[in-house]
Coordinates of C-alpha atoms in Angstrom, one line a residue:
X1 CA 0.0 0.0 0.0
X2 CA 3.2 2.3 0.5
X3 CA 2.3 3.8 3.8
X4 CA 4.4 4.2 6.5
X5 CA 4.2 1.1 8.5
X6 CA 6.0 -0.7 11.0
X7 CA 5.2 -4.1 11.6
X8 CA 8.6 -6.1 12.2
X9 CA 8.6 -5.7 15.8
X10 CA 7.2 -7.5 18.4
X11 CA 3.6 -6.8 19.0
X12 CA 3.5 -6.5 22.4
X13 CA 6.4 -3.4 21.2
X14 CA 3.9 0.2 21.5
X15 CA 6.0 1.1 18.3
X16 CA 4.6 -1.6 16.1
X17 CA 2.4 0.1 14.1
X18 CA -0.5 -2.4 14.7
X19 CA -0.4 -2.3 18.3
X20 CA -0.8 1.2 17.6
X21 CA -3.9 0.8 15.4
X22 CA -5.0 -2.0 17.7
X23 CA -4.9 0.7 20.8
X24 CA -7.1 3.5 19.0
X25 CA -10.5 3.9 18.5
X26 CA -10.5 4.3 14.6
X27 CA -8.4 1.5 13.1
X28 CA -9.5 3.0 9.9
X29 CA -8.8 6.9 10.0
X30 CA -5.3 5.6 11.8
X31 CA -4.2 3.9 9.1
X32 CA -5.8 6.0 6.0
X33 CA -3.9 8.6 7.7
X34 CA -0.1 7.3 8.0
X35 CA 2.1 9.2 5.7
X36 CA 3.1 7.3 2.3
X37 CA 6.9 5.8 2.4
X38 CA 6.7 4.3 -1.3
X39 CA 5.0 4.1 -4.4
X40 CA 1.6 2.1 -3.9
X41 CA 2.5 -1.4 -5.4
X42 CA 6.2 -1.4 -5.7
X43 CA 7.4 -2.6 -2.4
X44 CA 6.2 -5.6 -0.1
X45 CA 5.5 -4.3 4.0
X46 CA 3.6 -6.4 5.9
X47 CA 0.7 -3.7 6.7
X48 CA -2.4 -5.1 8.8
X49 CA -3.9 -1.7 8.7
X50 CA -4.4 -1.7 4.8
X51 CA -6.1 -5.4 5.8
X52 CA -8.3 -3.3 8.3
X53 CA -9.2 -0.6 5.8
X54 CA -10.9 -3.9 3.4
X55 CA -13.7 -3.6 5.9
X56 CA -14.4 0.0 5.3
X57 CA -13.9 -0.2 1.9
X58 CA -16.3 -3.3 1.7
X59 CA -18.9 -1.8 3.6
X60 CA -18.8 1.8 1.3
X61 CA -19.0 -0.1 -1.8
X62 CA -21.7 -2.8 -1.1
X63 CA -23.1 -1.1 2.2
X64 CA -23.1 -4.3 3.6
X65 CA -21.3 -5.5 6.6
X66 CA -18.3 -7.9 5.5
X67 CA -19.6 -10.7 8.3
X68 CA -23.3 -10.3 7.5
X69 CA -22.5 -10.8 3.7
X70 CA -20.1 -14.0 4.5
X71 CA -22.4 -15.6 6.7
X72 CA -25.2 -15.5 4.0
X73 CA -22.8 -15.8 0.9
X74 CA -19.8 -17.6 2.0
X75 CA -20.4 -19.9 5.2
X76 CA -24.0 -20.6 4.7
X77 CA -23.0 -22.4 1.4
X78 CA -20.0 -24.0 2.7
X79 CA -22.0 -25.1 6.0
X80 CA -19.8 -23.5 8.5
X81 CA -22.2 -22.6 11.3
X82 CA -20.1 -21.3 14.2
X83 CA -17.3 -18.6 14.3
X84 CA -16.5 -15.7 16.3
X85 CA -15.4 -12.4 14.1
X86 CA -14.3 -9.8 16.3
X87 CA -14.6 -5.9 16.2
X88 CA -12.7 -2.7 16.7
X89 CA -14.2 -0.1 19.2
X90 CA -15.7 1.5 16.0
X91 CA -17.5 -1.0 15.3
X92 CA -16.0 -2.6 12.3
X93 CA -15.1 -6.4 11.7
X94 CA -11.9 -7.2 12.6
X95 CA -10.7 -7.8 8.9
X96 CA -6.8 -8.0 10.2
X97 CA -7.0 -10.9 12.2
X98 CA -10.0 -10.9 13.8
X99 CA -12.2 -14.3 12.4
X100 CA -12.0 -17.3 14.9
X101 CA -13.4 -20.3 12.9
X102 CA -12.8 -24.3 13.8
X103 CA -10.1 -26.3 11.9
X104 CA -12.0 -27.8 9.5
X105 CA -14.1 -25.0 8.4
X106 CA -11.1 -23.4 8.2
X107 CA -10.0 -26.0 5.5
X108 CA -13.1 -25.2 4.0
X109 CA -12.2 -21.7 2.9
X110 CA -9.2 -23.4 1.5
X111 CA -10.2 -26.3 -0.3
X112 CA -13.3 -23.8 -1.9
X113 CA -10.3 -22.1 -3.7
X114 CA -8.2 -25.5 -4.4
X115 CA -11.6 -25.9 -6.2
X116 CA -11.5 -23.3 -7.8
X117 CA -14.6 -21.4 -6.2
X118 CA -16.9 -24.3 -6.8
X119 CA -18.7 -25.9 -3.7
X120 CA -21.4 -28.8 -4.0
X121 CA -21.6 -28.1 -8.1
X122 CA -22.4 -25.0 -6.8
X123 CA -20.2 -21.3 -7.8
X124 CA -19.6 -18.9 -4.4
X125 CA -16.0 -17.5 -6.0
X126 CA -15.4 -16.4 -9.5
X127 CA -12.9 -19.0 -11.2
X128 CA -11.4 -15.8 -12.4
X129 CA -11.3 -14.3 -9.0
X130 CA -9.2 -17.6 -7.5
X131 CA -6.9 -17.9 -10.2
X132 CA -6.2 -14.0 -9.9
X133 CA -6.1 -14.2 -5.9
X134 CA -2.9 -17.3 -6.0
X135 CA -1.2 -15.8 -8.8
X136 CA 2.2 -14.3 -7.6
X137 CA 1.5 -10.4 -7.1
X138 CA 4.9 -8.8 -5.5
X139 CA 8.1 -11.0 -4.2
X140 CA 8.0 -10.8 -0.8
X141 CA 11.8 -11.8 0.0
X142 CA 14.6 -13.2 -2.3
X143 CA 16.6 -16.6 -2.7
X144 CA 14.8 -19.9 -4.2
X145 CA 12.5 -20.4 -1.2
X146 CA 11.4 -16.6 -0.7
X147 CA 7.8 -16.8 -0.9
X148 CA 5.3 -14.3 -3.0
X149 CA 2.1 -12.2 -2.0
X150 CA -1.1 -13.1 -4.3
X151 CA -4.2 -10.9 -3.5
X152 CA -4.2 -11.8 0.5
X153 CA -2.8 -15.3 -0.3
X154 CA 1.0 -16.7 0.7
X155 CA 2.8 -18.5 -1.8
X156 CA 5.5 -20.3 -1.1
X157 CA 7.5 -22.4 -3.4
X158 CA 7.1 -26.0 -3.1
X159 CA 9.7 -27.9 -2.0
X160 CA 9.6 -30.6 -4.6
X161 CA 9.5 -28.2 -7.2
X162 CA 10.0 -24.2 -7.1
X163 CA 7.8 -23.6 -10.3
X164 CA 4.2 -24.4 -8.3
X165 CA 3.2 -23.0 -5.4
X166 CA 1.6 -23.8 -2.0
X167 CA -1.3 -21.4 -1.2
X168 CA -1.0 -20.8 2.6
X169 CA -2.2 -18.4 5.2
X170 CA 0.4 -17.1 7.8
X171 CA -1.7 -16.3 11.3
X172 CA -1.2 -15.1 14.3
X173 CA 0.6 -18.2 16.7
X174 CA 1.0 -21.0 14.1
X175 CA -2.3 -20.6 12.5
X176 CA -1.2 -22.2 8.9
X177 CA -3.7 -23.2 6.9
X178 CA -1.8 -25.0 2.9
X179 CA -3.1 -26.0 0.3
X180 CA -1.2 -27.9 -2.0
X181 CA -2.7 -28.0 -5.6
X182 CA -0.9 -30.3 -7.7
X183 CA -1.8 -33.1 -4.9
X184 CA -5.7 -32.0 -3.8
X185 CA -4.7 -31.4 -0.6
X186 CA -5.6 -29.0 2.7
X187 CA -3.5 -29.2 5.5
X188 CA -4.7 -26.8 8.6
X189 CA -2.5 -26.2 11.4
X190 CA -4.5 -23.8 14.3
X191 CA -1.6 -23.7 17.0
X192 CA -2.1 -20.9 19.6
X193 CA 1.1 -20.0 21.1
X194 CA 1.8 -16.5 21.1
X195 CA 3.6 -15.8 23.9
X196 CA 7.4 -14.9 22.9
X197 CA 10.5 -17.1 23.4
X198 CA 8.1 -19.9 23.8
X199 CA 8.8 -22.5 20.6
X200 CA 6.9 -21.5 17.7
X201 CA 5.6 -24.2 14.3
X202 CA 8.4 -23.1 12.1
X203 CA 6.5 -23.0 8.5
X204 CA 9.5 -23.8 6.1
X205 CA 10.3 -26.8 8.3
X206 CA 6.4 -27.5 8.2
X207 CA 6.4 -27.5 4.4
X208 CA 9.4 -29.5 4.2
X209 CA 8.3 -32.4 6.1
X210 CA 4.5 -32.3 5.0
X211 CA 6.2 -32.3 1.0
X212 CA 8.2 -35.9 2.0
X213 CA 5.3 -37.1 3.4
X214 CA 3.4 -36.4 0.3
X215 CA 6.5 -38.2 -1.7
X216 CA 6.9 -40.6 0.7
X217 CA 3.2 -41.5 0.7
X218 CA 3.3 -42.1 -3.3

């Protein structure tokens, strides 16, 4: 988004940017209002407040809420029945990392997009929208193994071969839900542990082992 964002720090650190957001009223006008460090588009930073400002957006062009349009259009369909979404003191869905949902309905987001948007011979996502969505957008590192940014989607390099790509999410405490294309496969991993120094699900290594098992397994 270019703004001027801090997120590499700790965030329990009051100068991470998102524990500033996180600690004001507006989420929104705080991050609309950071000054720009970069051109929009031309440099990766890991910005939770341009997630935040989705809501907003959402909610200006549809002038729906984003959680009352996913439960009727999104986990309706896909049968997902419980979840928690949490909200800033504005009022706003938590769009940053706010959605609490169970393993396996978790995998359900994931294997709706491995399907390319189709659920139960049914269309919820554009085809066009998915392939768009986990199609490499902005290198987020370098070296073989440095993952890319789709729209919202990780994608790291699969470790049997660099040219396809595993379509992760990276949350908060080890939540890593994968999907792995070229085998029709969701993995969902929902650890919690975010306290720091504790030992934490290491992703590569995760990747690593889970591609053996795959090759292992055939």
């Amino acid at each position: 988004a270019g703004f001027d964002w801090n997120e590499g720090l700790p965030y329990n650190d009051p100068r991470n940017t998102c524990s500033e957001m996180e600690a004001s009223y507006d989420w929104v006008t705080l991050a609309i209002d950071r000054p720009m460090a970069d051109e929009p588009g031309a440099v990766f930073n890991y910005n939770s407040g341009a997630s935040q400002i989705l809501a907003h957006v959402f909610r200006r062009a549809t002038g729906t809420d984003v959680e009352e349009y996913a439960a009727r259009h999104l986990f309706a369909p896909l049968g997902i029945e419980r979840w928690f979404w949490k909200r800033t003191p504005a009022g706003l869905p938590d769009t940053e990392g706010g959605l609490y949902l169970e393993a396996r309905d978790l995998a359900k987001l994931w294997y709706l997009m491995l399907r390319g948007g189709a659920w139960d011979s049914r269309v919820i996502l554009s085809p066009e929208w998915v392939r768009q969505s986990v199609t490499p957008a902005i290198s987020v590192g370098t070296g073989p193994n440095a993952p890319s940014y789709g729209l919202k989607w990780w994608l790291y390099p699969d470790p049997r071969n660099g040219a396809r790509y595993v379509w992760a999410g990276s949350g908060f405490g080890g939540q890593f839900p994968l999907a792995w294309p070229e085998d029709d496969m969701v993995v969902v991993f929902n650890g919690w542990n975010v306290l720091p120094g504790q030992p934490a699900l290491p992703l590569g290594r995760t990747l690593r082992r889970l591609a053996g098992a795959i090759r292992a397994g055939r």
